[in-house]
GROMACS .gro file of C-alpha atoms in nm:
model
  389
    1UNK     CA    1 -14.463 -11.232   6.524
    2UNK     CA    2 -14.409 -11.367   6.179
    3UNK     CA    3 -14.225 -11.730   6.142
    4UNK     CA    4 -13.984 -11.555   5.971
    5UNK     CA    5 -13.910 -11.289   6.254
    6UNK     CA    6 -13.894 -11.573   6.495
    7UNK     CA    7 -13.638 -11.781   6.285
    8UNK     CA    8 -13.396 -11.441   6.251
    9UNK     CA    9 -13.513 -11.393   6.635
   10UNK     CA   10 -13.361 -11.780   6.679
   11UNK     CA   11 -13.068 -11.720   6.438
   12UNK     CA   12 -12.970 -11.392   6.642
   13UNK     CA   13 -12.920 -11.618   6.945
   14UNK     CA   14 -12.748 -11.889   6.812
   15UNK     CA   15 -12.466 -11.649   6.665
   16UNK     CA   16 -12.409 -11.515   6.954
   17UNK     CA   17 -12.344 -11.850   7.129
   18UNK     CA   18 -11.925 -11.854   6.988
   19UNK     CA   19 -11.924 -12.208   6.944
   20UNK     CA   20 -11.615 -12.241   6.758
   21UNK     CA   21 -11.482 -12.638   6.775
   22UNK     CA   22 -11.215 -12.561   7.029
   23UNK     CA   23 -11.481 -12.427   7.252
   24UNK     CA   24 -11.738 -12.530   7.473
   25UNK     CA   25 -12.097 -12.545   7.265
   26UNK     CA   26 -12.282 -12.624   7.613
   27UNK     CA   27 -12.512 -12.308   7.639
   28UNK     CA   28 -12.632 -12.344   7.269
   29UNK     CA   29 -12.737 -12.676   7.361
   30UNK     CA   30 -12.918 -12.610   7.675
   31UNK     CA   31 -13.083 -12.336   7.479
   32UNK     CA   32 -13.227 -12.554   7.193
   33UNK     CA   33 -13.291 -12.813   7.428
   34UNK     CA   34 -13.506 -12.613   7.650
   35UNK     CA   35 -13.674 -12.438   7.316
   36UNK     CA   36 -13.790 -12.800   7.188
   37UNK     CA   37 -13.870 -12.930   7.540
   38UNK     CA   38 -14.116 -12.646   7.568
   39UNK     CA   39 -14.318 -12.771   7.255
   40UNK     CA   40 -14.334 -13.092   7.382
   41UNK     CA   41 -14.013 -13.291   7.232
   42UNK     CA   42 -13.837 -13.558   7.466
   43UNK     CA   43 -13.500 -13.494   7.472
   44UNK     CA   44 -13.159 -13.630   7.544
   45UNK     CA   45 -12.795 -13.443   7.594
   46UNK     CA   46 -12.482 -13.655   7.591
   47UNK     CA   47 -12.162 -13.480   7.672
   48UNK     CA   48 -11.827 -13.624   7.522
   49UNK     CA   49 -11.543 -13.697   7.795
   50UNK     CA   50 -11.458 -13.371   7.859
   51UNK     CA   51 -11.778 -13.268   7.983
   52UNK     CA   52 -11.753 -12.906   7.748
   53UNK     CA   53 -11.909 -13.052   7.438
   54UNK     CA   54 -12.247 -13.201   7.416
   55UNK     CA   55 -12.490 -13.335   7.139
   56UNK     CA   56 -12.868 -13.297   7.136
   57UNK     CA   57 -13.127 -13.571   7.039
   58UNK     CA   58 -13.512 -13.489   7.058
   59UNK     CA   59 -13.763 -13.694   6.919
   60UNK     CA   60 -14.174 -13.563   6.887
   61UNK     CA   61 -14.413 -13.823   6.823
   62UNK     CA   62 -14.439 -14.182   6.853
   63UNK     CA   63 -14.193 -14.442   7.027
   64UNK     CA   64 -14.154 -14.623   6.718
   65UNK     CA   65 -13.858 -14.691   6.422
   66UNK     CA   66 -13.882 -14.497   6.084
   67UNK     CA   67 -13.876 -14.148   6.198
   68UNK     CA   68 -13.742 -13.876   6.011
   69UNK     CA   69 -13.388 -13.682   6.181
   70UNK     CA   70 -13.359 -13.347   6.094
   71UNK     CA   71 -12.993 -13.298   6.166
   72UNK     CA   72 -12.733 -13.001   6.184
   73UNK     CA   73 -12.372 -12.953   6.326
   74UNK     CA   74 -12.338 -12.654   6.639
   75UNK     CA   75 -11.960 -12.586   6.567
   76UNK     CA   76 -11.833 -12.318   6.363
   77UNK     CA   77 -11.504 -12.246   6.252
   78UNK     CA   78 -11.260 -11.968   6.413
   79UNK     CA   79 -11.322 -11.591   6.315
   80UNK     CA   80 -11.090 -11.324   6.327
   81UNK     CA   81 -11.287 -11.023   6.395
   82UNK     CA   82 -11.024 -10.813   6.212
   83UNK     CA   83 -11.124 -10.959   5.878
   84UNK     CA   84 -11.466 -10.922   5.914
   85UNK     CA   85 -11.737 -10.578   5.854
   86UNK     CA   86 -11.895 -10.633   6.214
   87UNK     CA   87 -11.875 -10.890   6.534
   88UNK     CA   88 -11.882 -11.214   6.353
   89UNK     CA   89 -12.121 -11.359   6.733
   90UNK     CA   90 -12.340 -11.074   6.669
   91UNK     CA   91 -12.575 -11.100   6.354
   92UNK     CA   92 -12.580 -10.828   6.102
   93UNK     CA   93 -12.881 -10.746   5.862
   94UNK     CA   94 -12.817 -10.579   5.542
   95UNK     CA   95 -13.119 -10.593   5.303
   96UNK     CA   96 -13.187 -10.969   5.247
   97UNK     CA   97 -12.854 -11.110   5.380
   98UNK     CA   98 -12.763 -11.191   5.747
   99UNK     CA   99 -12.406 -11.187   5.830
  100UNK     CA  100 -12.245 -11.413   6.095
  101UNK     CA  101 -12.019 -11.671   6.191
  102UNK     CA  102 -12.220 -11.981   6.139
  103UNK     CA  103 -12.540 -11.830   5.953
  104UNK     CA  104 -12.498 -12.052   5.653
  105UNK     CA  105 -12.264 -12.314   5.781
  106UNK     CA  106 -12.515 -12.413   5.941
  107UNK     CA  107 -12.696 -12.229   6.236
  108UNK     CA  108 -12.901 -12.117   5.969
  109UNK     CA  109 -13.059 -12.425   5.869
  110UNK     CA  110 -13.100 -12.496   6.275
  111UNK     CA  111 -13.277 -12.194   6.334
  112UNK     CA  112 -13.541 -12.310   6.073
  113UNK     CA  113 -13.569 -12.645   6.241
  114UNK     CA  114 -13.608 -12.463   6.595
  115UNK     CA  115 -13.883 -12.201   6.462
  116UNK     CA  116 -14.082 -12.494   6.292
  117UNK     CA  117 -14.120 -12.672   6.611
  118UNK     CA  118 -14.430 -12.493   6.719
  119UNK     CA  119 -14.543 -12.627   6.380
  120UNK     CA  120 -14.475 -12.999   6.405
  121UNK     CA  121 -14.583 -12.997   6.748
  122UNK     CA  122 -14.976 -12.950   6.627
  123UNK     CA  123 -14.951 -13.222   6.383
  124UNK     CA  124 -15.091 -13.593   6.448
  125UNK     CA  125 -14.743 -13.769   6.422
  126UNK     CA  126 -14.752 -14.144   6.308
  127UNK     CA  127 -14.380 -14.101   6.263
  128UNK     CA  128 -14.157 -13.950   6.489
  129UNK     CA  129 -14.007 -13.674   6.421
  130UNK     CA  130 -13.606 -13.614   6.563
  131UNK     CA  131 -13.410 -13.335   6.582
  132UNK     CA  132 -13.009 -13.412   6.619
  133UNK     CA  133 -12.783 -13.161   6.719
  134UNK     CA  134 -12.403 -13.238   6.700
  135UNK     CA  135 -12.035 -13.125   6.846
  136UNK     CA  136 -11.709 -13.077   6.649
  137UNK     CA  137 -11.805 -13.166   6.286
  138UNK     CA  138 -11.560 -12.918   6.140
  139UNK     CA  139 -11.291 -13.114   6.295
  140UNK     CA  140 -11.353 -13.436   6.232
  141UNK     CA  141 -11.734 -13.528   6.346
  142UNK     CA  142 -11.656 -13.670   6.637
  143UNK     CA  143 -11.996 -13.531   6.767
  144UNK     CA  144 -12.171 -13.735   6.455
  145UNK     CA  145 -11.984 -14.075   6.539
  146UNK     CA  146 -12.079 -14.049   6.964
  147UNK     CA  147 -12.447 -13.997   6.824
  148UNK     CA  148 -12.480 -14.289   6.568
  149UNK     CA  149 -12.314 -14.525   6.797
  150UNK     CA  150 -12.550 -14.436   7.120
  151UNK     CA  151 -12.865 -14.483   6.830
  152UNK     CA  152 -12.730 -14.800   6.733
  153UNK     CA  153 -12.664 -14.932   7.129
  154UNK     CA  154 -12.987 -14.787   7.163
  155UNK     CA  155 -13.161 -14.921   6.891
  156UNK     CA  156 -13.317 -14.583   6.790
  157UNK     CA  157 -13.389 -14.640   6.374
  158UNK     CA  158 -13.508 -14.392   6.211
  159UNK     CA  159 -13.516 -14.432   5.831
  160UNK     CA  160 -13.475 -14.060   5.668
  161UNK     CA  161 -13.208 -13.806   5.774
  162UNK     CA  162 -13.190 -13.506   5.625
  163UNK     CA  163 -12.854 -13.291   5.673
  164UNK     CA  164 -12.924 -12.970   5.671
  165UNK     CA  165 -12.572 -12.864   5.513
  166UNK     CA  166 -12.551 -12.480   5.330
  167UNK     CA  167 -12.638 -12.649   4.943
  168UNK     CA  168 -12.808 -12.319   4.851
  169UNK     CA  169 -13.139 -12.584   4.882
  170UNK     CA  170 -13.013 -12.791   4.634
  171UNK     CA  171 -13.061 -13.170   4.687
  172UNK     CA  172 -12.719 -13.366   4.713
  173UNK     CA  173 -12.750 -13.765   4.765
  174UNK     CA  174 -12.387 -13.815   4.737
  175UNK     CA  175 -12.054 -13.677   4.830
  176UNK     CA  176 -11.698 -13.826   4.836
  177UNK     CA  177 -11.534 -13.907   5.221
  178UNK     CA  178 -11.261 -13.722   5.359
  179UNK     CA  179 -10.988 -13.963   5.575
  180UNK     CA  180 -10.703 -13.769   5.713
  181UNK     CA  181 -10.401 -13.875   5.899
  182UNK     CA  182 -10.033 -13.848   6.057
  183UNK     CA  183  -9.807 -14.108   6.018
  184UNK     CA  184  -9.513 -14.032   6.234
  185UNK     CA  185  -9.138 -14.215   6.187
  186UNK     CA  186  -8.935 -14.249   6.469
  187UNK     CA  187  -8.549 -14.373   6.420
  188UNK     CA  188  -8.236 -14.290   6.529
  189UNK     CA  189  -8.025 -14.015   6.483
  190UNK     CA  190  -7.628 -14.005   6.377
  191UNK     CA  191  -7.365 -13.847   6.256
  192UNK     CA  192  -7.448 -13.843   5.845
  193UNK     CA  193  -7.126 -13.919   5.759
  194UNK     CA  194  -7.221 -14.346   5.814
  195UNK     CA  195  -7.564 -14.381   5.770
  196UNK     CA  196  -7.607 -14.745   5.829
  197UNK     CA  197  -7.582 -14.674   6.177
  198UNK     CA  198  -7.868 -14.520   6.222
  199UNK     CA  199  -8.215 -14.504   6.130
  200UNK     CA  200  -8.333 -14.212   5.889
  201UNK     CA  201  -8.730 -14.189   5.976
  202UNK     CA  202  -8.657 -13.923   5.643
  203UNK     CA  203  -8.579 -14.199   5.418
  204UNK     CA  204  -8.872 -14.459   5.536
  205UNK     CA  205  -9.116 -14.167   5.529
  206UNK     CA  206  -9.014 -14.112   5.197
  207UNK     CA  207  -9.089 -14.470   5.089
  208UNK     CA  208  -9.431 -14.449   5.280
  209UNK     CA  209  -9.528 -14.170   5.037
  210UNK     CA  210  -9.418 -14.347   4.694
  211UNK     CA  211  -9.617 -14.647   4.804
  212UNK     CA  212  -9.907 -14.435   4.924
  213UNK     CA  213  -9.868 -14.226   4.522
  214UNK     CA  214  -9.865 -14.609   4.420
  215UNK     CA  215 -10.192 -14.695   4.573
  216UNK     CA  216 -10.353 -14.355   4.481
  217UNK     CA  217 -10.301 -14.457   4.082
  218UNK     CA  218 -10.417 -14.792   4.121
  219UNK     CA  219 -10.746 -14.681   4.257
  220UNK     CA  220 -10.755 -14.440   3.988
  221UNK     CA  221 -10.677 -14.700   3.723
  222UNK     CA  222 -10.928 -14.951   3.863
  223UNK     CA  223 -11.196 -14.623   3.901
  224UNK     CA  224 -11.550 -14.745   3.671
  225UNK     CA  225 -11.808 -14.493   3.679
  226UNK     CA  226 -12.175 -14.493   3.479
  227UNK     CA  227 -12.113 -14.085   3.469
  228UNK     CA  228 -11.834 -13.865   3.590
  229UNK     CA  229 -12.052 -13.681   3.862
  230UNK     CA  230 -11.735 -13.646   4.067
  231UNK     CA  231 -11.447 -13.432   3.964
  232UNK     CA  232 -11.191 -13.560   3.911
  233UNK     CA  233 -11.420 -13.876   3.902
  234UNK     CA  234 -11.190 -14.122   4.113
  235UNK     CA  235 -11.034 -14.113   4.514
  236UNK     CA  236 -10.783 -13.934   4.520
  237UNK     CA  237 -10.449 -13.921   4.783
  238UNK     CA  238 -10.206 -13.644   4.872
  239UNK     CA  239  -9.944 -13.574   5.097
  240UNK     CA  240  -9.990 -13.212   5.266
  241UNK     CA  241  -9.727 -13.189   5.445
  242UNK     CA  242  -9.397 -13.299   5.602
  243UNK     CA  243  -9.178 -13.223   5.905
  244UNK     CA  244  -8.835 -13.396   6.000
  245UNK     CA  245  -8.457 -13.399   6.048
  246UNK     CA  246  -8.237 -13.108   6.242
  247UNK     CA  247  -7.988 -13.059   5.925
  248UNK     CA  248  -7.855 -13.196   5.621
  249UNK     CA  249  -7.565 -13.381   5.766
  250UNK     CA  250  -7.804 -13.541   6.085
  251UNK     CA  251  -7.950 -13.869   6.030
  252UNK     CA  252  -8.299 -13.774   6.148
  253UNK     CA  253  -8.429 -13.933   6.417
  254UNK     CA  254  -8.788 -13.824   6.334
  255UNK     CA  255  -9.031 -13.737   6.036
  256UNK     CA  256  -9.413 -13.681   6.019
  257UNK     CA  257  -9.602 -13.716   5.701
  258UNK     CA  258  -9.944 -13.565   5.699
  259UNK     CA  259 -10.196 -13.692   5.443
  260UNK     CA  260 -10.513 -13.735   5.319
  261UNK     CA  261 -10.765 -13.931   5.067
  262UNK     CA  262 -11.103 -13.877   4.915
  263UNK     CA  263 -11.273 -14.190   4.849
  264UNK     CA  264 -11.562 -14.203   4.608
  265UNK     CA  265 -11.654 -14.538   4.786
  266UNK     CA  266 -11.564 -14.701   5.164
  267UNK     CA  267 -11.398 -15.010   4.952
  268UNK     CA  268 -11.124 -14.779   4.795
  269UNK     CA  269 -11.056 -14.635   5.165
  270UNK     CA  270 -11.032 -14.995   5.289
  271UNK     CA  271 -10.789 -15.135   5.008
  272UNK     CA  272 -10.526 -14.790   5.090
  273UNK     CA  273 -10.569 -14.796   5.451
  274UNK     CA  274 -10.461 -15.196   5.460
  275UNK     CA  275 -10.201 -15.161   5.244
  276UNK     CA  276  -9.999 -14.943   5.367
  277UNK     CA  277 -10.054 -15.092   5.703
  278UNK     CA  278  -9.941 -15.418   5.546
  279UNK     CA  279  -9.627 -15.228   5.424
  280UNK     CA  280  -9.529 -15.071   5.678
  281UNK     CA  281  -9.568 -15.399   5.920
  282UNK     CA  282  -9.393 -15.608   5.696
  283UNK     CA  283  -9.178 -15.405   5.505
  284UNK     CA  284  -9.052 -15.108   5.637
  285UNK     CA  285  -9.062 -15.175   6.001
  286UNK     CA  286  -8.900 -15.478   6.019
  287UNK     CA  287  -8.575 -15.292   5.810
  288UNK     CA  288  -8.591 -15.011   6.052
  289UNK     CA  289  -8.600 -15.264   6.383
  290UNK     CA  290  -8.297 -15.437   6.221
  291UNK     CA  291  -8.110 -15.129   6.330
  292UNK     CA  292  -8.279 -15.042   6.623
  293UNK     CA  293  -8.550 -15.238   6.814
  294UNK     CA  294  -8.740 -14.912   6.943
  295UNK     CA  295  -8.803 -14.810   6.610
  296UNK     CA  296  -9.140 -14.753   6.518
  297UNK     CA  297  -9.408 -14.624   6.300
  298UNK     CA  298  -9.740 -14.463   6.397
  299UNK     CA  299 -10.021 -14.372   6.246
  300UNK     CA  300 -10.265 -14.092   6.401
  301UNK     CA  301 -10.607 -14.075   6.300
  302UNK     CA  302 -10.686 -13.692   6.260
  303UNK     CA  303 -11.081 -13.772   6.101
  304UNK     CA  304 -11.257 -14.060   5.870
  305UNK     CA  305 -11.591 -13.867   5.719
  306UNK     CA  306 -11.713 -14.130   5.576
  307UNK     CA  307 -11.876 -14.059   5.238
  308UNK     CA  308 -12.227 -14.036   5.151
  309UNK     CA  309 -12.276 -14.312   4.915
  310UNK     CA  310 -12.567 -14.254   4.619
  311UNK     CA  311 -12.815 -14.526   4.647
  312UNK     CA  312 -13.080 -14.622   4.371
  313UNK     CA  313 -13.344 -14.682   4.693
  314UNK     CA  314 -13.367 -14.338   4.864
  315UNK     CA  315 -13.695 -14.232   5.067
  316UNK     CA  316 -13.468 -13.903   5.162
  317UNK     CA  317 -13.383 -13.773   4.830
  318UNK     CA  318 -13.771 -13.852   4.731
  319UNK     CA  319 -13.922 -13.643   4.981
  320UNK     CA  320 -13.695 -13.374   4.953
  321UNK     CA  321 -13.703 -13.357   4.616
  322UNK     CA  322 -14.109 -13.358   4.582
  323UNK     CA  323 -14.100 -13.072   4.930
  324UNK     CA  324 -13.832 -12.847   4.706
  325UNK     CA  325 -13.991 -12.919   4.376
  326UNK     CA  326 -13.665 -13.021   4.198
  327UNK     CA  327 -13.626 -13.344   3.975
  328UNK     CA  328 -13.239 -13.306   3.951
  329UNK     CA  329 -13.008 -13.454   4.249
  330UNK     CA  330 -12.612 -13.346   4.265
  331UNK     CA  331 -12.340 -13.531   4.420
  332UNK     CA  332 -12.055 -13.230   4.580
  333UNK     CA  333 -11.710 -13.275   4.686
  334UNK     CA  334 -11.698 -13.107   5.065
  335UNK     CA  335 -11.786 -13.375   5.320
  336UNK     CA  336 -12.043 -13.391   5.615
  337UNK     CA  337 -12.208 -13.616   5.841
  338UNK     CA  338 -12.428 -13.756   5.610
  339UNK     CA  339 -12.204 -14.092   5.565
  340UNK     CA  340 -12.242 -14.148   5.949
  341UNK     CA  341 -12.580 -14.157   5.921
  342UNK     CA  342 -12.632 -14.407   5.615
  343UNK     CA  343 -12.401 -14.623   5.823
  344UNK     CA  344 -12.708 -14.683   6.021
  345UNK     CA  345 -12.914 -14.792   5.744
  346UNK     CA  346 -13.056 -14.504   5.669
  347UNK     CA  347 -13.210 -14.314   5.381
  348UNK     CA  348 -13.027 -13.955   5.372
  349UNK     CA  349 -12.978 -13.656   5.172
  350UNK     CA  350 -12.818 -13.322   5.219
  351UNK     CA  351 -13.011 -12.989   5.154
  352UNK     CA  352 -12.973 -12.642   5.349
  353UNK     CA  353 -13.017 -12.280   5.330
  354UNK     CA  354 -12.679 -12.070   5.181
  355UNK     CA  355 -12.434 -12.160   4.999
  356UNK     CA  356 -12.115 -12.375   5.060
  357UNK     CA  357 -11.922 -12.052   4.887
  358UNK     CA  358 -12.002 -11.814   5.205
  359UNK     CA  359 -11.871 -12.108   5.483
  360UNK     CA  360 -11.548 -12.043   5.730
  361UNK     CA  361 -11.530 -11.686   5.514
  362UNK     CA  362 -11.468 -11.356   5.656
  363UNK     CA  363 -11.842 -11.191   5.628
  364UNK     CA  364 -12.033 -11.502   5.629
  365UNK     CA  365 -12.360 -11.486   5.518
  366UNK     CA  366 -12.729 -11.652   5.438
  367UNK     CA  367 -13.033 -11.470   5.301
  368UNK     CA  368 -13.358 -11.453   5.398
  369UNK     CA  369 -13.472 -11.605   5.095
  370UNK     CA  370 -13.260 -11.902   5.145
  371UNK     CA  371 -13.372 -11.926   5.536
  372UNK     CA  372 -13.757 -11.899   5.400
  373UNK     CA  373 -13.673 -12.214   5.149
  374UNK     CA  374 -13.567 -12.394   5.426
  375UNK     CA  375 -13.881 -12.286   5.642
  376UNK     CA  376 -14.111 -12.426   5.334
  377UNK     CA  377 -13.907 -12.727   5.307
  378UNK     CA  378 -13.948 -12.798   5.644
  379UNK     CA  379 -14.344 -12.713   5.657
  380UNK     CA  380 -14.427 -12.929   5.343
  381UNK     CA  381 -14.241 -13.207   5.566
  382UNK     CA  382 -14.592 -13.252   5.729
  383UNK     CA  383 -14.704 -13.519   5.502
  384UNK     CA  384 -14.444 -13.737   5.530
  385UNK     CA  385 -14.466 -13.739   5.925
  386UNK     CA  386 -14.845 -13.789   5.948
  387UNK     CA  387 -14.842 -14.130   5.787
  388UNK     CA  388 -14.666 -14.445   5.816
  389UNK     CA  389 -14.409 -14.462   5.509
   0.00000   0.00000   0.00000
């Protein structure tokens, strides 16, 4: 059987595991696990607290630091079969393209790492060579953060990670983060027509958003770039939503604002995040408490993807680059896991098979072509793991 048959062979089971984020991605991972254990990887499956979700770390190779993580998410988003040609768990070949939920974003890209392992297993190793599977990045990686925190307790250090994203095998060193939250007021109701006597969680809310539009320009103001690689080229802060109040003539007791930024760097996220902390602790708290002393604010973390900051040092984006043959790097503006992994210390770029256009849509897709760039990728990797860097 050709390498490529046995990556579409690979591919074909992974689709049909339905690992959407709200499900259980268990048999996927006893799968791969049990595929890279045969070809002599040591491996390692931690399960988050419920026991339903699980990530995947194998290593081939030495016991040593400076090994190179091939890494890719198992989750995919939700797929309503109406919208789609076929089964979106059953993979469809039409000519060069192979349709399924997850192909390019990014069971794709794992399949190649999976069908390469036969491969990598003959070489002479002098670095290892890991393989990190992951749980519930679409919503949040909260797979991604478990992992990097049992490397670091660990001390596990590799030095490359490459993130095997759909970039249509373009090479991406940077990408802004992605912090969403819901901050919830909680007041007291009353009759509208005396106002003082209550506590409108409307009103506060309201004042929790002008300050947050405040902070949004000043990082924009402040924003000094070498090139405008990002667009728009600054972090940026919006409000997506609010819910509160019964009717207009109800103080309301309760209002959520739900919100987001998109920091170009960690020290813009850290300037809005205390601020508005600040604020509310010593500002608008303390005038809500006057009224009522159960008032309160809270703030909900819904995900921090940390960005994927570009660094003038990058083994990563070197070997990638020479494997793929390009001499041009991109920075995008979707987020992955990428920044998790740089938290470690790490060198890390982002290249994988398909394109970011085809992900969470009805029909997804990633073509042959794009799965065999990903296989030669992954082949030329050979020299970088059979000597010390």
């Amino acid at each position: 059987m050709s390498l490529m048959n046995e990556t579409i062979g690979i591919l074909d089971r992974l689709i049909a595991f339905p690992t959407v984020s709200s499900d259980s991605n268990l048999e996927l991972i006893v799968y791969a696990s049990e595929l890279l254990e045969h070809h002599g990887f040591r491996t390692t499956v931690s399960r988050d607290e419920t026991g339903k979700k699980a990530n995947l770390f194998a290593t081939l190779g030495p016991d040593a630091p400076d090994g190179i993580v091939l890494s890719g998410h198992t989750d995919v988003v939700p797929a309503d079969a109406s919208d789609w040609t076929s089964d979106p768990f059953r993979l469809r070949q039409e000519g060069d393209l192979l349709f399924g939920r997850g192909t390019c974003d990014m069971k794709g890209f794992i399949a190649t790492v999976l069908a390469m392992a036969p491969h990598h297993a003959e070489l002479n190793l002098q670095r290892p060579l890991h393989v990190a599977l992951t749980y519930d990045e679409e919503t949040g990686c909260f797979g991604a953060r478990h992992l990097v925190e049992e490397l670091k307790n660990q001390e596990i250090r590799p030095s490359v990670a490459i993130i095997g994203e759909p970039t249509s095998m373009r090479v991406i060193e940077g990408h802004k983060g992605c912090y969403e939250y819901t901050t919830c007021f909680h007041g007291t109701d009353g009759h509208g027509s005396d106002p003082d006597k209550g506590v409108n969680a409307i009103h506060y809310a309201v004042r929790f958003m002008t300050r947050l539009m405040e902070l949004g320009e000043t990082v924009k103001a402040g924003a000094k770039f070498s090139n405008e690689r990002y667009q728009p080229p600054w972090t940026t802060v919006q409000v997506g939503r609010i819910e509160g109040g019964k009717a207009r003539n109800v103080i309301a007791r309760n209002c959520s604002v739900e919100w987001e930024m998109r920091p170009v760097q960690q020290a813009d996220a850290t300037l809005i995040k205390e601020a508005l902390e600040e604020y509310c602790r010593t500002q608008l708290l303390p005038e809500m408490q006057v009224v009522s002393a159960d008032a309160r604010i809270v703030t909900e973390i819904i995900g921090e993807v940390a960005g994927l900051e570009v660094m003038s040092d990058n083994e990563a984006r070197d070997i990638v680059c020479k494997l793929t043959g390009s001499d041009l790097c991109d920075v995008v503006a979707f987020g992955t896991e990428a920044g998790l992994f740089q938290s470690l210390g790490m060198s890390v770029v982002v290249c994988g098979p398909g394109s970011i256009a085809q992900a969470h849509q009805p029909d997804e897709y990633v073509s042959v072509s794009q799965l065999q760039s990903s296989l030669d990728m992954l082949s030329g990797l050979s020299s970088a793991l059979e000597q010390r860097p």
